[in-house]
Amino acid sequence: MNILFIGPYRQNDEWGNSSIDSIKSLLLMNGHTITCSPMYMVNNVNNNISQEIIESEKRKCEKYDAVILHALPNYFEKLNTHTIGMYASETKHLENSVFIDNINLLDELWTISELQKQELKAAGVTIPITVIPKPVDIEQLEQHENANILDIPEIKNKFVFYVSEQYEERKNINATIIAYNREFSNNHDVSLIIHSYANRNNPKETLQVIKKDILEIKKKLRLYNNANLYPGEILITNKLSNEQLASLHNTGDCLLVTSRGESYSKIAMEALFFGNQVICTEGTHYQYILQEHCSCVRSTETPIMANNPPAQHIHTEWETWDEINILDLQRVMREKYNRGKSQNTNENQEKDWIKDNFSYEETSRKMEKALCQ
């Protein structure tokens, strides 16, 4: 088959990384010609693209048997061949979204979980939907699994919670900050590393924003007259390399993913691969994927009232996301802390689960089956 992949793999963001993972899975299929063509949803270009993808851009076919579009559905259009969209929603209840009509223009949709499939059908998608898991770069994780722990004197001999997310409303990092400061004080051998960044700010600006927000949270909590009695946080606002992220995982004991809505959590998969515990928001799409491999915190499904929606057609009031229960988050964090470092997961078991279900090879096999059926 001649297959054309159109996606934002040259964007320097999560969309770009996700597209690259999909392309690498496609390129493993034998006996097919894969051509890649970039598209851009934001002005944020990554020119550090692997040679195998550059070579795939040079391959041109007079006719394609299938075109795969990886983008938000407002970019979808039916082309003059079998057209497949790749999409997974961060939120729920898309019945009134323009995305549904755009999806139905195509011949087929690929999404990343059975829950996504059922919700999209309920929202009005009428074309066939195939579940293709989001692939994980196993080779890259194995390459850095012995990365050095971070040299931070303040966390030595402490139980380390950590966060690694973009600093935005949906990610709900403030929930982690509130629960951590309510549950612990400086008398506990505990620490919280917050690795976060904002695309609109440089690292120094982001650092000041987070510091200001933490100070405001502590003022509103009004637990101590002396701010030094709070347990304290370590802030990292630079984007980290793959090796540096591996060091973060090797330093931490328990990853917190308190997002209100997430189609998938790459950082949670990585944390499991490195043998760490993961706490996540119950009811979210990424929690469905992780299932028993994470510790769920109760949540309440609520209408979205986004202060800074990322795009015109998403996060409208018609949609819902899941607001984590702060008190239950405290309970789960306390349980993790009390059990200590010895509770960390069976690393080999988690690795096997990830390799068996989310490797490039396994995703490639499912892609080929879907394309050839």
CSV table of C-alpha atoms in Angstrom, one decimal:
chain,number,residue,atom,x,y,z
A,1,MET,CA,0.0,0.0,0.0
A,2,ASN,CA,1.0,3.6,-0.6
A,3,ILE,CA,0.2,5.5,2.6
A,4,LEU,CA,0.4,9.3,3.1
A,5,PHE,CA,0.7,10.6,6.7
A,6,ILE,CA,-0.2,14.2,7.3
A,7,GLY,CA,0.5,15.5,10.8
A,8,PRO,CA,2.3,18.2,12.9
A,9,TYR,CA,5.4,16.1,13.4
A,10,ARG,CA,7.6,19.2,12.8
A,11,GLN,CA,5.9,21.1,15.7
A,12,ASN,CA,8.0,21.5,18.8
A,13,ASP,CA,5.3,20.3,21.2
A,14,GLU,CA,3.3,17.3,22.5
A,15,TRP,CA,1.5,17.1,19.2
A,16,GLY,CA,4.8,16.9,17.3
A,17,ASN,CA,6.1,14.2,19.6
A,18,SER,CA,2.9,12.2,19.3
A,19,SER,CA,3.0,12.4,15.5
A,20,ILE,CA,6.6,11.2,15.5
A,21,ASP,CA,5.7,8.2,17.5
A,22,SER,CA,2.9,7.3,15.1
A,23,ILE,CA,5.2,7.7,12.1
A,24,LYS,CA,7.9,5.5,13.6
A,25,SER,CA,5.2,2.8,14.1
A,26,LEU,CA,4.0,3.1,10.5
A,27,LEU,CA,7.6,2.9,9.2
A,28,LEU,CA,7.9,-0.6,10.8
A,29,MET,CA,5.3,-2.0,8.4
A,30,ASN,CA,7.0,-4.1,5.7
A,31,GLY,CA,6.0,-4.0,2.1
A,32,HIS,CA,4.3,-0.5,2.3
A,33,THR,CA,5.4,2.9,1.1
A,34,ILE,CA,5.0,5.6,3.8
A,35,THR,CA,5.2,9.2,2.8
A,36,CYS,CA,5.1,12.0,5.4
A,37,SER,CA,3.9,15.5,4.8
A,38,PRO,CA,4.0,18.1,7.6
A,39,MET,CA,1.2,20.4,8.7
A,40,TYR,CA,1.2,23.1,11.4
A,41,MET,CA,-1.4,24.0,14.0
A,42,VAL,CA,0.8,26.4,15.8
A,43,ASN,CA,3.9,28.5,14.9
A,44,ASN,CA,6.4,26.4,16.9
A,45,VAL,CA,8.8,24.6,14.5
A,46,ASN,CA,11.1,21.7,15.4
A,47,ASN,CA,13.8,21.2,12.8
A,48,ASN,CA,15.5,18.3,14.7
A,49,ILE,CA,13.8,15.5,12.8
A,50,SER,CA,15.2,12.1,12.3
A,51,GLN,CA,16.7,11.1,9.0
A,52,GLU,CA,14.2,8.3,8.4
A,53,ILE,CA,11.4,10.8,8.6
A,54,ILE,CA,13.2,13.2,6.3
A,55,GLU,CA,13.7,10.4,3.8
A,56,SER,CA,9.9,9.5,4.0
A,57,GLU,CA,9.1,13.1,3.1
A,58,LYS,CA,11.0,12.6,-0.2
A,59,ARG,CA,9.0,9.6,-1.2
A,60,LYS,CA,6.2,10.7,-3.5
A,61,CYS,CA,3.5,8.5,-5.0
A,62,GLU,CA,1.2,9.3,-7.9
A,63,LYS,CA,-1.6,7.7,-6.0
A,64,TYR,CA,-2.2,6.8,-2.3
A,65,ASP,CA,-4.3,4.0,-1.1
A,66,ALA,CA,-4.9,5.7,2.2
A,67,VAL,CA,-4.2,9.1,3.8
A,68,ILE,CA,-3.9,9.4,7.6
A,69,LEU,CA,-4.6,12.8,9.1
A,70,HIS,CA,-3.3,13.4,12.6
A,71,ALA,CA,-4.8,16.7,13.8
A,72,LEU,CA,-7.6,18.4,15.6
A,73,PRO,CA,-10.8,17.6,13.7
A,74,ASN,CA,-11.4,21.2,12.5
A,75,TYR,CA,-8.4,20.4,10.1
A,76,PHE,CA,-10.1,17.3,8.8
A,77,GLU,CA,-11.2,17.1,5.1
A,78,LYS,CA,-12.1,14.2,2.9
A,79,LEU,CA,-9.5,13.6,0.2
A,80,ASN,CA,-9.7,11.6,-3.0
A,81,THR,CA,-8.8,8.3,-1.4
A,82,HIS,CA,-9.6,6.4,1.8
A,83,THR,CA,-9.1,9.1,4.5
A,84,ILE,CA,-8.4,8.2,8.1
A,85,GLY,CA,-8.4,10.7,11.0
A,86,MET,CA,-6.4,10.3,14.2
A,87,TYR,CA,-8.0,12.0,17.2
A,88,ALA,CA,-8.5,11.5,20.9
A,89,SER,CA,-10.4,14.0,23.1
A,90,GLU,CA,-9.1,15.4,26.4
A,91,THR,CA,-12.7,16.2,27.5
A,92,LYS,CA,-16.2,14.5,27.4
A,93,HIS,CA,-19.5,15.3,25.8
A,94,LEU,CA,-18.7,16.5,22.3
A,95,GLU,CA,-22.3,16.2,21.1
A,96,ASN,CA,-22.4,19.9,20.3
A,97,SER,CA,-18.9,20.2,19.0
A,98,VAL,CA,-18.2,21.1,15.3
A,99,PHE,CA,-15.6,18.3,15.6
A,100,ILE,CA,-18.2,15.6,15.1
A,101,ASP,CA,-19.4,16.8,11.7
A,102,ASN,CA,-15.8,17.2,10.6
A,103,ILE,CA,-15.0,13.6,11.7
A,104,ASN,CA,-18.0,12.3,9.8
A,105,LEU,CA,-16.6,13.7,6.6
A,106,LEU,CA,-13.9,11.0,6.7
A,107,ASP,CA,-14.0,7.3,5.9
A,108,GLU,CA,-12.6,6.1,9.2
A,109,LEU,CA,-11.3,7.3,12.6
A,110,TRP,CA,-8.5,6.0,14.7
A,111,THR,CA,-8.6,6.7,18.5
A,112,ILE,CA,-6.5,5.5,21.4
A,113,SER,CA,-8.9,3.6,23.7
A,114,GLU,CA,-12.2,1.8,23.9
A,115,LEU,CA,-13.6,4.5,26.2
A,116,GLN,CA,-12.8,7.2,23.6
A,117,LYS,CA,-14.5,5.1,20.9
A,118,GLN,CA,-17.7,4.6,22.9
A,119,GLU,CA,-17.8,8.3,23.9
A,120,LEU,CA,-17.3,9.5,20.3
A,121,LYS,CA,-20.0,7.2,19.0
A,122,ALA,CA,-22.3,8.5,21.7
A,123,ALA,CA,-21.5,12.1,20.6
A,124,GLY,CA,-22.6,11.3,17.0
A,125,VAL,CA,-19.6,9.9,15.1
A,126,THR,CA,-21.1,7.5,12.5
A,127,ILE,CA,-18.0,6.4,10.6
A,128,PRO,CA,-16.1,3.3,11.6
A,129,ILE,CA,-13.8,3.8,14.6
A,130,THR,CA,-10.7,1.6,15.3
A,131,VAL,CA,-8.7,1.6,18.5
A,132,ILE,CA,-5.0,2.1,17.9
A,133,PRO,CA,-3.0,2.7,21.2
A,134,LYS,CA,-0.6,5.6,21.4
A,135,PRO,CA,2.9,4.2,21.0
A,136,VAL,CA,5.7,4.5,23.6
A,137,ASP,CA,9.3,4.8,22.5
A,138,ILE,CA,10.7,1.9,24.5
A,139,GLU,CA,14.2,2.2,23.1
A,140,GLN,CA,14.5,5.8,24.2
A,141,LEU,CA,13.4,4.9,27.8
A,142,GLU,CA,15.8,1.9,28.0
A,143,GLN,CA,18.6,4.1,26.8
A,144,HIS,CA,18.2,6.5,29.8
A,145,GLU,CA,16.9,4.2,32.5
A,146,ASN,CA,20.1,4.4,34.5
A,147,ALA,CA,20.3,8.2,34.4
A,148,ASN,CA,21.7,9.9,37.4
A,149,ILE,CA,19.3,11.2,40.1
A,150,LEU,CA,19.0,15.0,40.4
A,151,ASP,CA,21.5,16.6,42.7
A,152,ILE,CA,19.1,18.5,45.0
A,153,PRO,CA,20.3,18.6,48.6
A,154,GLU,CA,16.8,19.6,49.9
A,155,ILE,CA,15.2,16.3,48.9
A,156,LYS,CA,17.9,13.9,50.2
A,157,ASN,CA,16.5,11.0,52.2
A,158,LYS,CA,12.9,12.3,51.6
A,159,PHE,CA,9.9,10.7,49.9
A,160,VAL,CA,9.6,12.7,46.7
A,161,PHE,CA,6.3,13.5,45.0
A,162,TYR,CA,6.7,15.0,41.5
A,163,VAL,CA,4.8,16.7,38.7
A,164,SER,CA,5.9,17.1,35.1
A,165,GLU,CA,3.2,19.0,33.1
A,166,GLN,CA,2.7,22.1,31.1
A,167,TYR,CA,1.5,25.0,33.3
A,168,GLU,CA,-2.0,25.5,32.2
A,169,GLU,CA,-5.5,25.4,33.6
A,170,ARG,CA,-6.5,22.0,32.4
A,171,LYS,CA,-3.4,20.3,33.9
A,172,ASN,CA,-4.6,21.5,37.4
A,173,ILE,CA,-1.2,21.6,39.1
A,174,ASN,CA,-2.7,23.8,41.7
A,175,ALA,CA,-4.7,20.9,43.1
A,176,THR,CA,-1.4,19.1,43.8
A,177,ILE,CA,0.0,22.2,45.5
A,178,ILE,CA,-3.0,22.6,47.7
A,179,ALA,CA,-3.2,18.9,48.7
A,180,TYR,CA,0.5,18.7,49.4
A,181,ASN,CA,0.5,21.8,51.6
A,182,ARG,CA,-2.7,20.8,53.5
A,183,GLU,CA,-1.4,17.2,54.2
A,184,PHE,CA,2.2,17.8,55.1
A,185,SER,CA,4.4,20.3,57.0
A,186,ASN,CA,8.1,20.8,57.3
A,187,ASN,CA,8.2,18.1,60.0
A,188,HIS,CA,7.6,15.4,57.4
A,189,ASP,CA,10.4,13.9,55.3
A,190,VAL,CA,8.7,14.7,52.1
A,191,SER,CA,9.3,16.9,49.1
A,192,LEU,CA,7.5,18.0,45.9
A,193,ILE,CA,9.3,18.6,42.7
A,194,ILE,CA,7.3,20.7,40.2
A,195,HIS,CA,8.6,20.5,36.6
A,196,SER,CA,6.5,22.7,34.6
A,197,TYR,CA,6.7,25.1,31.6
A,198,ALA,CA,4.4,27.4,29.6
A,199,ASN,CA,4.8,27.7,25.9
A,200,ARG,CA,3.9,31.4,26.0
A,201,ASN,CA,6.6,32.3,28.6
A,202,ASN,CA,10.3,31.8,28.9
A,203,PRO,CA,11.5,29.7,31.9
A,204,LYS,CA,12.2,32.7,34.1
A,205,GLU,CA,8.8,34.1,33.6
A,206,THR,CA,7.1,30.8,34.2
A,207,LEU,CA,9.1,30.4,37.4
A,208,GLN,CA,7.8,33.7,38.7
A,209,VAL,CA,4.2,32.8,37.8
A,210,ILE,CA,4.4,29.5,39.6
A,211,LYS,CA,6.1,31.1,42.7
A,212,LYS,CA,3.4,33.8,42.8
A,213,ASP,CA,0.6,31.2,42.5
A,214,ILE,CA,2.1,29.0,45.3
A,215,LEU,CA,2.4,32.1,47.6
A,216,GLU,CA,-1.2,33.0,46.9
A,217,ILE,CA,-2.3,29.4,47.6
A,218,LYS,CA,-0.5,29.4,51.0
A,219,LYS,CA,-2.0,32.8,51.9
A,220,LYS,CA,-5.5,31.5,51.2
A,221,LEU,CA,-4.8,28.3,53.1
A,222,ARG,CA,-3.9,30.3,56.2
A,223,LEU,CA,-2.5,27.2,58.0
A,224,TYR,CA,0.7,28.7,59.4
A,225,ASN,CA,1.7,32.2,60.4
A,226,ASN,CA,5.3,31.4,59.3
A,227,ALA,CA,5.5,30.3,55.6
A,228,ASN,CA,8.6,28.3,56.5
A,229,LEU,CA,6.4,25.8,58.3
A,230,TYR,CA,5.0,24.6,54.9
A,231,PRO,CA,6.9,21.6,53.4
A,232,GLY,CA,8.4,23.5,50.5
A,233,GLU,CA,8.6,22.9,46.8
A,234,ILE,CA,11.4,22.5,44.2
A,235,LEU,CA,10.6,24.3,40.9
A,236,ILE,CA,12.1,23.4,37.5
A,237,THR,CA,10.8,25.4,34.6
A,238,ASN,CA,13.2,24.5,31.8
A,239,LYS,CA,12.1,22.0,29.2
A,240,LEU,CA,14.0,18.9,30.0
A,241,SER,CA,15.8,16.5,27.6
A,242,ASN,CA,14.9,12.9,27.5
A,243,GLU,CA,17.9,12.1,29.7
A,244,GLN,CA,17.0,14.8,32.2
A,245,LEU,CA,13.4,13.5,32.3
A,246,ALA,CA,14.8,10.1,33.1
A,247,SER,CA,16.8,11.6,35.9
A,248,LEU,CA,13.6,13.2,37.2
A,249,HIS,CA,11.9,9.8,37.2
A,250,ASN,CA,14.8,8.2,39.0
A,251,THR,CA,14.7,10.9,41.6
A,252,GLY,CA,11.0,10.8,42.3
A,253,ASP,CA,9.0,8.2,44.1
A,254,CYS,CA,5.4,9.0,43.1
A,255,LEU,CA,4.2,11.0,40.1
A,256,LEU,CA,1.1,13.1,40.4
A,257,VAL,CA,-1.2,13.6,37.4
A,258,THR,CA,-4.1,15.7,38.6
A,259,SER,CA,-5.3,16.9,35.2
A,260,ARG,CA,-9.0,17.7,34.7
A,261,GLY,CA,-8.9,16.2,31.3
A,262,GLU,CA,-6.3,14.2,29.4
A,263,SER,CA,-6.6,11.9,26.4
A,264,TYR,CA,-3.3,10.2,27.4
A,265,SER,CA,-0.4,10.7,29.8
A,266,LYS,CA,3.0,10.1,28.3
A,267,ILE,CA,4.7,11.1,31.6
A,268,ALA,CA,2.6,8.5,33.5
A,269,MET,CA,3.7,5.8,31.2
A,270,GLU,CA,7.3,6.8,31.6
A,271,ALA,CA,6.9,6.9,35.4
A,272,LEU,CA,5.6,3.3,35.4
A,273,PHE,CA,8.4,2.2,33.2
A,274,PHE,CA,10.9,3.6,35.7
A,275,GLY,CA,9.1,1.7,38.6
A,276,ASN,CA,7.4,4.7,40.2
A,277,GLN,CA,3.9,5.0,41.7
A,278,VAL,CA,1.3,7.1,39.7
A,279,ILE,CA,-1.6,9.0,41.2
A,280,CYS,CA,-4.3,10.2,38.7
A,281,THR,CA,-7.7,11.7,38.4
A,282,GLU,CA,-10.6,9.1,38.3
A,283,GLY,CA,-12.9,9.3,35.3
A,284,THR,CA,-10.4,10.7,32.9
A,285,HIS,CA,-9.5,9.1,29.6
A,286,TYR,CA,-5.8,8.5,30.6
A,287,GLN,CA,-7.0,6.9,33.8
A,288,TYR,CA,-9.0,4.4,31.7
A,289,ILE,CA,-5.8,3.5,29.8
A,290,LEU,CA,-3.7,3.1,33.0
A,291,GLN,CA,-6.4,1.2,34.8
A,292,GLU,CA,-5.0,-0.8,37.8
A,293,HIS,CA,-1.5,0.5,37.1
A,294,CYS,CA,-2.4,3.8,38.8
A,295,SER,CA,-3.9,4.9,42.1
A,296,CYS,CA,-7.2,6.8,41.4
A,297,VAL,CA,-8.4,9.8,43.2
A,298,ARG,CA,-12.2,10.5,43.3
A,299,SER,CA,-13.4,13.3,41.1
A,300,THR,CA,-16.6,15.1,40.0
A,301,GLU,CA,-17.6,15.6,36.4
A,302,THR,CA,-18.2,19.3,35.9
A,303,PRO,CA,-18.9,21.7,33.0
A,304,ILE,CA,-15.9,23.3,31.5
A,305,MET,CA,-15.5,27.0,32.2
A,306,ALA,CA,-12.0,27.6,30.8
A,307,ASN,CA,-10.4,31.0,31.4
A,308,ASN,CA,-7.8,30.5,28.7
A,309,PRO,CA,-9.1,27.9,26.1
A,310,PRO,CA,-6.2,26.7,23.9
A,311,ALA,CA,-8.2,27.0,20.6
A,312,GLN,CA,-11.6,28.3,19.3
A,313,HIS,CA,-13.4,25.0,19.0
A,314,ILE,CA,-12.4,23.2,22.2
A,315,HIS,CA,-13.1,23.4,25.9
A,316,THR,CA,-16.5,25.0,25.4
A,317,GLU,CA,-19.2,25.0,28.1
A,318,TRP,CA,-21.0,22.1,26.4
A,319,GLU,CA,-18.1,19.8,27.3
A,320,THR,CA,-17.2,18.4,30.7
A,321,TRP,CA,-14.0,17.5,32.5
A,322,ASP,CA,-13.2,15.9,35.9
A,323,GLU,CA,-12.4,18.0,39.0
A,324,ILE,CA,-10.2,16.0,41.4
A,325,ASN,CA,-11.3,15.8,45.0
A,326,ILE,CA,-8.6,17.5,47.1
A,327,LEU,CA,-9.4,15.7,50.3
A,328,ASP,CA,-9.2,12.3,48.6
A,329,LEU,CA,-6.0,13.4,46.9
A,330,GLN,CA,-4.6,14.1,50.4
A,331,ARG,CA,-5.6,10.7,51.6
A,332,VAL,CA,-3.9,8.9,48.7
A,333,MET,CA,-0.8,11.0,49.0
A,334,ARG,CA,-0.6,10.2,52.7
A,335,GLU,CA,-0.9,6.5,52.0
A,336,LYS,CA,2.0,6.7,49.6
A,337,TYR,CA,4.1,8.6,52.0
A,338,ASN,CA,3.3,6.3,54.9
A,339,ARG,CA,4.3,3.2,52.9
A,340,GLY,CA,7.5,4.9,51.9
A,341,LYS,CA,9.9,4.0,49.0
A,342,SER,CA,9.4,0.3,49.4
A,343,GLN,CA,5.9,0.5,47.9
A,344,ASN,CA,7.2,1.3,44.4
A,345,THR,CA,5.9,-0.9,41.6
A,346,ASN,CA,7.2,-4.1,40.3
A,347,GLU,CA,9.3,-2.4,37.6
A,348,ASN,CA,9.7,-5.4,35.4
A,349,GLN,CA,6.0,-6.2,35.5
A,350,GLU,CA,5.1,-2.6,34.4
A,351,LYS,CA,7.8,-2.6,31.7
A,352,ASP,CA,6.4,-5.9,30.3
A,353,TRP,CA,2.8,-4.4,30.3
A,354,ILE,CA,4.0,-1.3,28.4
A,355,LYS,CA,6.1,-3.3,25.9
A,356,ASP,CA,3.2,-5.8,25.3
A,357,ASN,CA,0.6,-3.1,24.7
A,358,PHE,CA,2.2,0.2,23.6
A,359,SER,CA,5.5,-0.5,21.8
A,360,TYR,CA,6.1,0.7,18.3
A,361,GLU,CA,6.0,-2.9,17.1
A,362,GLU,CA,2.6,-3.6,18.7
A,363,THR,CA,1.1,-0.4,17.5
A,364,SER,CA,2.5,-1.0,14.0
A,365,ARG,CA,0.9,-4.4,13.9
A,366,LYS,CA,-2.5,-2.9,14.8
A,367,MET,CA,-2.1,-0.1,12.3
A,368,GLU,CA,-1.3,-2.6,9.5
A,369,LYS,CA,-4.3,-4.8,10.5
A,370,ALA,CA,-6.6,-1.8,10.3
A,371,LEU,CA,-5.2,-0.6,7.0
A,372,CYS,CA,-5.4,-4.0,5.3
A,373,GLN,CA,-8.8,-5.2,6.6
